[in-house]
Coordinates of N, CA, C and O in Angstrom, one line a residue:
X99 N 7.4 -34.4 0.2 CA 7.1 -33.5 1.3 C 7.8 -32.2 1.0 O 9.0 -32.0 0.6
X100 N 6.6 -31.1 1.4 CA 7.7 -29.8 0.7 C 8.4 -29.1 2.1 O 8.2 -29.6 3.2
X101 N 8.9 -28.4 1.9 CA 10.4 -28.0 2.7 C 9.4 -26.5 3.8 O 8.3 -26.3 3.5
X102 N 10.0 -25.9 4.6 CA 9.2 -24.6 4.6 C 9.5 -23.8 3.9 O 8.4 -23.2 3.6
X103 N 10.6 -23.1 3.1 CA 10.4 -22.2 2.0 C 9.0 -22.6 0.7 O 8.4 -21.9 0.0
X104 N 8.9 -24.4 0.9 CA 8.2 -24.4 -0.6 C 6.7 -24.4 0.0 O 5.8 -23.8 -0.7
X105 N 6.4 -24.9 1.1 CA 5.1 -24.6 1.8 C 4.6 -23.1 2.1 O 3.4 -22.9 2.1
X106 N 5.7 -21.9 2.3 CA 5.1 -21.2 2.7 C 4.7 -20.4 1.3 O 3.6 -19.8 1.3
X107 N 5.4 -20.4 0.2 CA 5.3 -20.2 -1.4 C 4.3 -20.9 -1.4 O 4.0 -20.7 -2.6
X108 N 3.2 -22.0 -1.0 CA 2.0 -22.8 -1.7 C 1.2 -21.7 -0.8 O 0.3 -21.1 -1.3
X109 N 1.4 -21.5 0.2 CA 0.8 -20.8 1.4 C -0.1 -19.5 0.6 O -1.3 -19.2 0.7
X110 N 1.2 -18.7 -0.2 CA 0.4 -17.2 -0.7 C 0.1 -17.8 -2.0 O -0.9 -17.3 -2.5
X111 N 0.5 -18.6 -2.6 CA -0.6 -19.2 -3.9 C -2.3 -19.3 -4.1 O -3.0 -18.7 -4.8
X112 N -2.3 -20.3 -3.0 CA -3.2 -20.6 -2.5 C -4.1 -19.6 -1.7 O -5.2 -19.4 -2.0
X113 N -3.7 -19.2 -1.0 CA -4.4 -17.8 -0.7 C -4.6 -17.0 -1.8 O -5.7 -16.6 -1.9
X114 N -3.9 -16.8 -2.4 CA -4.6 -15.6 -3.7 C -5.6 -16.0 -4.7 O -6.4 -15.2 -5.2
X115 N -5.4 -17.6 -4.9 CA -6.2 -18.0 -5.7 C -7.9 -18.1 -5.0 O -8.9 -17.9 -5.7
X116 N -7.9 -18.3 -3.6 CA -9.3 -17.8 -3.2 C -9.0 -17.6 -1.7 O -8.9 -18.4 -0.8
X117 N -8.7 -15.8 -1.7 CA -8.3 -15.8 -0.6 C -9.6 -15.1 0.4 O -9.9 -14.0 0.7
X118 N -10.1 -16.6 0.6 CA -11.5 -15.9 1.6 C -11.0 -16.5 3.0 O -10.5 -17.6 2.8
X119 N -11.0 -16.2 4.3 CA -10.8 -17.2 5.3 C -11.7 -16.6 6.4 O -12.6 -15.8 6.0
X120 N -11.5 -17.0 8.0 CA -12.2 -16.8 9.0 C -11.2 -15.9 9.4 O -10.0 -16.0 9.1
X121 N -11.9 -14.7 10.7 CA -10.6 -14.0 11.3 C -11.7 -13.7 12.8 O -12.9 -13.4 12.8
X122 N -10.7 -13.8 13.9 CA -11.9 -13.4 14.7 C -10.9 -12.9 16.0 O -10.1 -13.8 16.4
X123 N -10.8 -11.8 16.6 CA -10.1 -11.8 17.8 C -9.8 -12.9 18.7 O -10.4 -14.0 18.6
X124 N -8.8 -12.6 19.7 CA -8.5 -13.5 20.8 C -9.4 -13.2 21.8 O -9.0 -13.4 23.0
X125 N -10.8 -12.6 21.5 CA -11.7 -12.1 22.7 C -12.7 -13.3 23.2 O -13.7 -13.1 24.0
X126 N -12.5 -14.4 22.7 CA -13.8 -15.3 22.9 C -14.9 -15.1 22.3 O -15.9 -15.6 22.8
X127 N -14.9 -14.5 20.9 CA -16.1 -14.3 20.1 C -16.1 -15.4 18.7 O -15.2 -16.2 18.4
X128 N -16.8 -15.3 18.3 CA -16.6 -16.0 16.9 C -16.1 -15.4 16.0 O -16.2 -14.2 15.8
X129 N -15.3 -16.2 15.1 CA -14.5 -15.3 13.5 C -15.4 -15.4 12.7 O -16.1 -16.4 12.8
X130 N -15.4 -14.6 11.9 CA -16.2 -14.6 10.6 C -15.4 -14.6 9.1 O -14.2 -14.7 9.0
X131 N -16.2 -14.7 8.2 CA -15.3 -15.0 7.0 C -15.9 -13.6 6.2 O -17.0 -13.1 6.0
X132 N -14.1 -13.2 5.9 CA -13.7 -12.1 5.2 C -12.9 -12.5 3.5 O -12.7 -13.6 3.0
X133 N -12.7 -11.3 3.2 CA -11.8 -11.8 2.0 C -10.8 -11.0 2.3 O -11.0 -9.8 2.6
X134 N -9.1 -11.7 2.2 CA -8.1 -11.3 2.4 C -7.9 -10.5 1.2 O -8.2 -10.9 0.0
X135 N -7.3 -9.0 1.5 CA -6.6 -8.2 0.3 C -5.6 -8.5 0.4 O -5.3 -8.7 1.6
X136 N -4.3 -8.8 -0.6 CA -2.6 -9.4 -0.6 C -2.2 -7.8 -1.1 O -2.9 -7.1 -1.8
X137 N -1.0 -7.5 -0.6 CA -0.4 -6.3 -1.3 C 1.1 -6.8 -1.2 O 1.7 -6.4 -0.2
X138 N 1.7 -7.7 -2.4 CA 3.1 -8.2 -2.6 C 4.4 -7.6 -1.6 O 5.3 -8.2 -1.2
X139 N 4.0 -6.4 -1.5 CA 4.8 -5.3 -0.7 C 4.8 -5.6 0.8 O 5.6 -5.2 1.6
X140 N 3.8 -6.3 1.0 CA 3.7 -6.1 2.8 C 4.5 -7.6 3.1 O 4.4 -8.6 2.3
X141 N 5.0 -7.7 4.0 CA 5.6 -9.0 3.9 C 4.8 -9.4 5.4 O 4.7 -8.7 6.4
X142 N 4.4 -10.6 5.3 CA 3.7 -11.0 6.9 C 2.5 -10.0 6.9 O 2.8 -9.1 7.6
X143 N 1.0 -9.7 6.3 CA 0.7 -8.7 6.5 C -1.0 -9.2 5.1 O -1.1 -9.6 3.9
X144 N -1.9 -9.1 6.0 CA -3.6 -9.5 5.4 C -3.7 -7.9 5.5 O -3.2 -7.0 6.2
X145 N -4.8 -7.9 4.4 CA -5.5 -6.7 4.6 C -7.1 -6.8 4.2 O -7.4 -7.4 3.2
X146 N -8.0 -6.2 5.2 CA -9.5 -6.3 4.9 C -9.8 -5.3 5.1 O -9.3 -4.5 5.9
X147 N -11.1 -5.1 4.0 CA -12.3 -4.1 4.2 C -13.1 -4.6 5.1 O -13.4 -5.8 5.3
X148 N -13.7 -3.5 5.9 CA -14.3 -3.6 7.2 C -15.3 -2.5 7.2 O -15.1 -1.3 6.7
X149 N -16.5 -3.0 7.9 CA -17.2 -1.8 8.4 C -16.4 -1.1 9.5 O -15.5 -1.7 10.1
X150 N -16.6 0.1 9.8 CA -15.9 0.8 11.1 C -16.7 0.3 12.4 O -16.2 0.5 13.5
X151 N -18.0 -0.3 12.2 CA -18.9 -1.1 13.1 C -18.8 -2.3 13.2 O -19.4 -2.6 14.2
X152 N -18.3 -3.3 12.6 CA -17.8 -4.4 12.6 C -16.8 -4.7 14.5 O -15.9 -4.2 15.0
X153 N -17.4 -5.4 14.7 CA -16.6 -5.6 16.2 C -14.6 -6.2 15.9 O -13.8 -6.1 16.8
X154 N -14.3 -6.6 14.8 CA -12.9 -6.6 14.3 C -12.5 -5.1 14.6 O -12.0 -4.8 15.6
X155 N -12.7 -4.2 13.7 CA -12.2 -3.0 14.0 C -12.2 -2.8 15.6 O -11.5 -1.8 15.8
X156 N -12.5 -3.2 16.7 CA -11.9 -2.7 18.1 C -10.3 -3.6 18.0 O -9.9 -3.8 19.1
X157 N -9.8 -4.0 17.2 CA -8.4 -4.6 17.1 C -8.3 -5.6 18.1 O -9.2 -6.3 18.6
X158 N -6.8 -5.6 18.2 CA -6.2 -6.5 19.0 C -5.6 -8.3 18.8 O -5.9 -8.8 17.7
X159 N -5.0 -8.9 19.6 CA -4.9 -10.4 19.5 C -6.2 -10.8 18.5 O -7.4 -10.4 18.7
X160 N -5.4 -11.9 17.2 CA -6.6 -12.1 16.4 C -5.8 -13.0 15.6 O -4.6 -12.8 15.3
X161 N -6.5 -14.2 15.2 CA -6.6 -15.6 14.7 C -7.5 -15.3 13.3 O -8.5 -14.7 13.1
X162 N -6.8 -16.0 12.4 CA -6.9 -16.3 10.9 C -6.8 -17.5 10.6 O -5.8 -18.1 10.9
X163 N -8.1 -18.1 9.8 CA -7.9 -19.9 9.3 C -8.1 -19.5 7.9 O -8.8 -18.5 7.6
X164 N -7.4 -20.5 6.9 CA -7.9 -20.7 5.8 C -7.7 -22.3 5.3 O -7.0 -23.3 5.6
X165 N -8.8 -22.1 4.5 CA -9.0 -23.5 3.6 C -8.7 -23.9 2.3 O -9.8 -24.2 1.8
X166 N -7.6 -24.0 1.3 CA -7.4 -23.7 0.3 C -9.0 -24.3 -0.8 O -9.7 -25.1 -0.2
X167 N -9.3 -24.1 -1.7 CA -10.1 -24.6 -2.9 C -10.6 -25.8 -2.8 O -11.8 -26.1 -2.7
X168 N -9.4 -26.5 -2.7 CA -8.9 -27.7 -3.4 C -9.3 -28.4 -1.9 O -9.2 -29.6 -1.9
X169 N -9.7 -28.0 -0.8 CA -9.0 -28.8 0.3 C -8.0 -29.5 0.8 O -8.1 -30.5 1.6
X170 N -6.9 -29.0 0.3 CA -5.6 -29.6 0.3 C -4.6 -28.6 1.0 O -3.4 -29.0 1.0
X171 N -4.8 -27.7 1.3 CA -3.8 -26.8 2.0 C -4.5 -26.0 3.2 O -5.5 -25.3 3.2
X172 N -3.9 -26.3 4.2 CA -4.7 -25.6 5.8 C -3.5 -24.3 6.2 O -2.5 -24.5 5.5
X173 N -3.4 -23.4 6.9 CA -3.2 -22.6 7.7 C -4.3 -21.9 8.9 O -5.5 -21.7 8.9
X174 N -3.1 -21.7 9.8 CA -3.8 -20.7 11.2 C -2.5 -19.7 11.2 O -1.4 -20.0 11.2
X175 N -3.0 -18.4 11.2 CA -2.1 -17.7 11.4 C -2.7 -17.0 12.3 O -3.9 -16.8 12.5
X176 N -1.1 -16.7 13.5 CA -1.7 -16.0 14.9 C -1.2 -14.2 14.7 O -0.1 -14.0 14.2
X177 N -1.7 -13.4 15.1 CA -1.1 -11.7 14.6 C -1.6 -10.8 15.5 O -1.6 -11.1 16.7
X178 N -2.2 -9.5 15.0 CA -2.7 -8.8 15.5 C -3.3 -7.5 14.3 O -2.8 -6.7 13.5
X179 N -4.6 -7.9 14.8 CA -5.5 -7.0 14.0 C -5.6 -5.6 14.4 O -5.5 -5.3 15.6
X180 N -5.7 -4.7 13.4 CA -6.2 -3.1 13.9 C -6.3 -2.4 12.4 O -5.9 -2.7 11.2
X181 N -7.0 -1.2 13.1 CA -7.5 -0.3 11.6 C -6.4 0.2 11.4 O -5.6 0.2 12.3
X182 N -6.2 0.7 9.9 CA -5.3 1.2 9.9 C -5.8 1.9 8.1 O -5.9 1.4 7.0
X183 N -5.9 3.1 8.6 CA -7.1 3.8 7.3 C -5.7 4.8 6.6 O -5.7 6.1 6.7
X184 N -4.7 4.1 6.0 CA -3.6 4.6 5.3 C -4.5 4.4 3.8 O -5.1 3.4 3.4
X185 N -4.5 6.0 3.3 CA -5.5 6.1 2.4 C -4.8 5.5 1.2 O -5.3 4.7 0.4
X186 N -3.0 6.1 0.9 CA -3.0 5.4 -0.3 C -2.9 3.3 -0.1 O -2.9 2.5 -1.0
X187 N -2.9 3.2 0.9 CA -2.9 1.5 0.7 C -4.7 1.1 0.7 O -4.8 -0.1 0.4
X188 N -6.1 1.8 1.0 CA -7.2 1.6 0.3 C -6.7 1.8 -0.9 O -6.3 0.7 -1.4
X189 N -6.5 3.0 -1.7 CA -6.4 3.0 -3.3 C -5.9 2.3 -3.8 O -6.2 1.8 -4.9
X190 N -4.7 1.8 -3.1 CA -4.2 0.3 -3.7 C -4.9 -0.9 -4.2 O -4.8 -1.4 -5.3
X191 N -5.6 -1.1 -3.1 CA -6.2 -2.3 -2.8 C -8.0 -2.8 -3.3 O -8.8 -3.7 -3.3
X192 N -7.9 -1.1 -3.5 CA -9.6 -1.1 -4.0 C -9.9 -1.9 -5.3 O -9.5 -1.8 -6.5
X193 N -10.9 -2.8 -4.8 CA -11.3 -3.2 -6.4 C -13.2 -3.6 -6.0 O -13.7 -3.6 -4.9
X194 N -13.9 -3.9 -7.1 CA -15.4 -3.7 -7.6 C -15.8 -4.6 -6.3 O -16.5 -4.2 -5.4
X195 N -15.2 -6.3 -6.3 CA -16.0 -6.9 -5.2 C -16.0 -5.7 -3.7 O -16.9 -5.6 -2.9
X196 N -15.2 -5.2 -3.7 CA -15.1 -4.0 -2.1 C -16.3 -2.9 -2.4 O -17.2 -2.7 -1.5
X197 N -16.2 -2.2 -3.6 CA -17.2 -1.3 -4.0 C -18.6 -1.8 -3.8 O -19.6 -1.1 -3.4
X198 N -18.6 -3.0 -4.0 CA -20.2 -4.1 -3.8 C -20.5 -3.2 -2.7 O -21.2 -2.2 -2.6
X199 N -19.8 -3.8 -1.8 CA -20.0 -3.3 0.2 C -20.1 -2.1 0.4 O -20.8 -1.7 1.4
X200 N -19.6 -1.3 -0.3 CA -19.6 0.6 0.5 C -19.7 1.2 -0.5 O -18.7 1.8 -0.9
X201 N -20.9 1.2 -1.3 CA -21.8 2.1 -2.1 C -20.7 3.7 -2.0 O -20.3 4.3 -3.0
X202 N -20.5 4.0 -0.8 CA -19.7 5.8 -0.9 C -18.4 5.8 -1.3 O -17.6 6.7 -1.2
X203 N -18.2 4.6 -1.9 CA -16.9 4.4 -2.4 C -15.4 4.7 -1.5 O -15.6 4.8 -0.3
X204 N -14.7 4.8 -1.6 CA -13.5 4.8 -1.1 C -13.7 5.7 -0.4 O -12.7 6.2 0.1
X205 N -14.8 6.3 -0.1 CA -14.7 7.7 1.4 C -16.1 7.4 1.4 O -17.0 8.2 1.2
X206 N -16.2 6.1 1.7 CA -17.9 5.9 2.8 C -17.6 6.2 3.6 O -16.4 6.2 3.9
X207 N -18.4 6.8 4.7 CA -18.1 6.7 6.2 C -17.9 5.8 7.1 O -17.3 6.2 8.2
X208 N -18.4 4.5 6.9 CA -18.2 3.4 7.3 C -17.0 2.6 7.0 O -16.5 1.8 7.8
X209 N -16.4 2.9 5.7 CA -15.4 2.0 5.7 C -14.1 2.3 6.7 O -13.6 3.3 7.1
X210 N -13.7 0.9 6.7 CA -12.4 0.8 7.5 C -11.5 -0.4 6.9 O -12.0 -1.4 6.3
X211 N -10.1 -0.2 7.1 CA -9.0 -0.9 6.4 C -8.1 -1.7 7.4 O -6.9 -1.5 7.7
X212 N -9.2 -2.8 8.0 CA -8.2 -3.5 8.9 C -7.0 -4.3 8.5 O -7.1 -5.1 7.6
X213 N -5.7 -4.2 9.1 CA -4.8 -5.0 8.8 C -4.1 -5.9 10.0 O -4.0 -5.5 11.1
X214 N -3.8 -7.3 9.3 CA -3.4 -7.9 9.9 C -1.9 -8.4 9.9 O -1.5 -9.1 9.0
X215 N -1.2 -8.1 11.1 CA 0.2 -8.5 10.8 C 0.2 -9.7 11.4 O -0.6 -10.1 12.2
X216 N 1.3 -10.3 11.0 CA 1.0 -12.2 11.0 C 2.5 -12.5 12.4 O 3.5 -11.8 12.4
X217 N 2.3 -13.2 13.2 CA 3.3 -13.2 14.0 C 3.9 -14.3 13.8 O 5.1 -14.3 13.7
X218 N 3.3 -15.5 13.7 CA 3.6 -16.6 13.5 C 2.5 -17.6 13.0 O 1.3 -17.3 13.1
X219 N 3.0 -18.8 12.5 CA 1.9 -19.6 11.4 C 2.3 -21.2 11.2 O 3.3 -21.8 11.0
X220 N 1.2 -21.5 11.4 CA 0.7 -23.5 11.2 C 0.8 -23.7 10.0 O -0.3 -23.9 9.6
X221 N 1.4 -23.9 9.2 CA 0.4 -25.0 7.6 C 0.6 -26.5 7.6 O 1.3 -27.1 8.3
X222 N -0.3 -26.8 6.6 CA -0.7 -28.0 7.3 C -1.1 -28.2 5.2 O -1.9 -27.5 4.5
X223 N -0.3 -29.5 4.6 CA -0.8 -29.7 3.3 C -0.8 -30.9 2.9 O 0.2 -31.6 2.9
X224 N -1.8 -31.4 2.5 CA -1.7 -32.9 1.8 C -1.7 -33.1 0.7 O -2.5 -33.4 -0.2
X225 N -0.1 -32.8 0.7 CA 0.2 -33.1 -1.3 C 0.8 -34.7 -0.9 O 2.0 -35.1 -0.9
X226 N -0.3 -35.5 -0.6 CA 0.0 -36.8 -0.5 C 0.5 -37.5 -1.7 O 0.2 -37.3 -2.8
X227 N 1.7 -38.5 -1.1 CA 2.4 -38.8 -2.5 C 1.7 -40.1 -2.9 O 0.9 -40.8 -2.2
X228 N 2.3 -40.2 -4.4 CA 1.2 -41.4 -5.2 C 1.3 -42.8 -4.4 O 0.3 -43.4 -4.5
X229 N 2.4 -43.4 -3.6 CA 2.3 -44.0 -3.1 C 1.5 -44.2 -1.9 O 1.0 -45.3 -1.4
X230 N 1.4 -43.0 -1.4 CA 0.6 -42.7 -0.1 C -0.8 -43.1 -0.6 O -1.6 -44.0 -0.1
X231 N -1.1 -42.3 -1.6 CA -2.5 -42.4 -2.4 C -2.7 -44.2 -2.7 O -3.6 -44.9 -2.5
X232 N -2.1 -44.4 -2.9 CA -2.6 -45.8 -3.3 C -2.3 -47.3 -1.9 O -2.5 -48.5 -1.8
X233 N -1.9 -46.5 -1.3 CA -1.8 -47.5 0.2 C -3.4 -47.1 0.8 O -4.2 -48.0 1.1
X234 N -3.8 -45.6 1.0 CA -4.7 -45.2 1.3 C -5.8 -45.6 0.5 O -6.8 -45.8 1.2
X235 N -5.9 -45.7 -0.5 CA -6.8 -46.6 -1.5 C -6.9 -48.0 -1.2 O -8.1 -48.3 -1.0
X236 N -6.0 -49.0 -1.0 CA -6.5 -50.4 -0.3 C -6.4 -50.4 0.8 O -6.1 -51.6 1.2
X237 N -6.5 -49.6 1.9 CA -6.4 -49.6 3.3 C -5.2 -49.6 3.9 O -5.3 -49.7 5.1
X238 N -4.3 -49.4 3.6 CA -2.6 -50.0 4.2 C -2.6 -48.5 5.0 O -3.2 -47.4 5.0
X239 N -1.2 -49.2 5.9 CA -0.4 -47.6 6.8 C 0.1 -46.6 5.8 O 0.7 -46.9 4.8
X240 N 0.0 -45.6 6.1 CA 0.9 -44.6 5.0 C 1.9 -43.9 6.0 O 1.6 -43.2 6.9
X241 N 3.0 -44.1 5.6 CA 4.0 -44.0 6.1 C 4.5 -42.2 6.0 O 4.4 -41.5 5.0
X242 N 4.9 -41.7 7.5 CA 5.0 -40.1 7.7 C 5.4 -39.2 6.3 O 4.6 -38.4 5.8
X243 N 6.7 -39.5 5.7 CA 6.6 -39.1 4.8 C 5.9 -39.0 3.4 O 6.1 -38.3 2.4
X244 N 4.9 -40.0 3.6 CA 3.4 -39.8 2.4 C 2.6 -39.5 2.8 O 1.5 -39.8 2.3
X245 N 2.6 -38.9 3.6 CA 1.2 -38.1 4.2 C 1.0 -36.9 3.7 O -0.2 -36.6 3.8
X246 N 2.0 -35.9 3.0 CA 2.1 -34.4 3.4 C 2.7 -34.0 4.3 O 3.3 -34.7 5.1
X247 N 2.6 -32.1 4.1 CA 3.5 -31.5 4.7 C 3.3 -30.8 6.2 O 2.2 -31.1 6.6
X248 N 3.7 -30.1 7.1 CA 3.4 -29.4 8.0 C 4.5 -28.6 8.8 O 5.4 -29.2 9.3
X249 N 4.3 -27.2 8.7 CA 5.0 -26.3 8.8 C 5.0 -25.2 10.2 O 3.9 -24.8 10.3
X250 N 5.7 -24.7 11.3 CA 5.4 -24.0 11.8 C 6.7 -22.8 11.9 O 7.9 -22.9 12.1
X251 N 5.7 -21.8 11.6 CA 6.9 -21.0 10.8 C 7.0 -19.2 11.7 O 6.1 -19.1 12.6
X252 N 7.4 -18.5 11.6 CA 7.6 -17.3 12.8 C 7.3 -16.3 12.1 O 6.9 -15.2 12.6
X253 N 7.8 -16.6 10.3 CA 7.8 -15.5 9.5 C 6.9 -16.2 8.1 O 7.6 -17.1 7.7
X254 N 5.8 -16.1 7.2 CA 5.3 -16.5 6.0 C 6.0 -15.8 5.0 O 5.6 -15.8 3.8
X255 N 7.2 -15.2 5.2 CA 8.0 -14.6 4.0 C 8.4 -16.0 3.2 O 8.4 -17.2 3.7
X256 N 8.8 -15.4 1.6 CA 8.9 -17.1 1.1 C 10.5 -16.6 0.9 O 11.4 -17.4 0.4

């Protein structure tokens, strides 16, 4: 079972390796799936390209799920979304999959740089141990500590 410093280190792993998730305000609408930008520097802190038409861009209370690859690693992070069109962190962050989307490149008119600051966060991982695995294999109880891990955390700093 890993600790919260080692969960929340599998946390930005795992997100970087495919960091696509759902994000959707606290408005009662549905989230959609974006691809998170990471910038090592921001601590607590998603960044997306967005249309400036996109209903995310009116900000506010906003919910983040992800699924790792593997399906073995879960998070909900709870924050707060808003634009935030800090041009040198586009230039940062720009790369070809974003270019796909906004043909005018880094000064489309449409684009927008929503960011999301993380207030607090769920993970949830099943690095089930081998014993777990093999109880669960002939039917038996698997006992809390073979289950995996679960974390609820105020800060995803590792």
């Amino acid at each position: 079972m890993a600790d919260q410093q080692e969960i929340k280190q599998h946390f930005w792993k795992k997100l970087a390796a495919s960091p696509f998730v759902m994000i959707g305000l606290d408005d009662g609408g549905h989230s959609e799936p974006l691809t998170a930008q990471l910038d090592e520097d921001q601590v607590d802190t998603l960044f997306f390209f967005i249309g400036k038409d996109n209903r995310l861009a009116a900000g506010e209370a906003a919910m983040v799920q992800f699924v790792s690859k593997g399906h073995d690693f879960f998070a909900c992070l709870a924050g707060t979304a808003r634009v935030d069109n800090d041009f040198a962190m586009i230039d940062k962050l720009w790369n070809k999959q974003v270019e796909a989307w906004f043909p005018g490149g880094k000064d489309d008119p449409n684009l927008a740089l929503l960011r999301f600051d993380i207030s607090d966060a769920e993970f949830w991982e099943t690095d089930m141990s081998l014993s777990g695995k093999v109880k669960m294999l002939f039917g038996a109880k698997i006992d809390a500590g073979e289950e995996g891990s679960h974390a609820k955390v105020s800060t995803t700093a590792a």
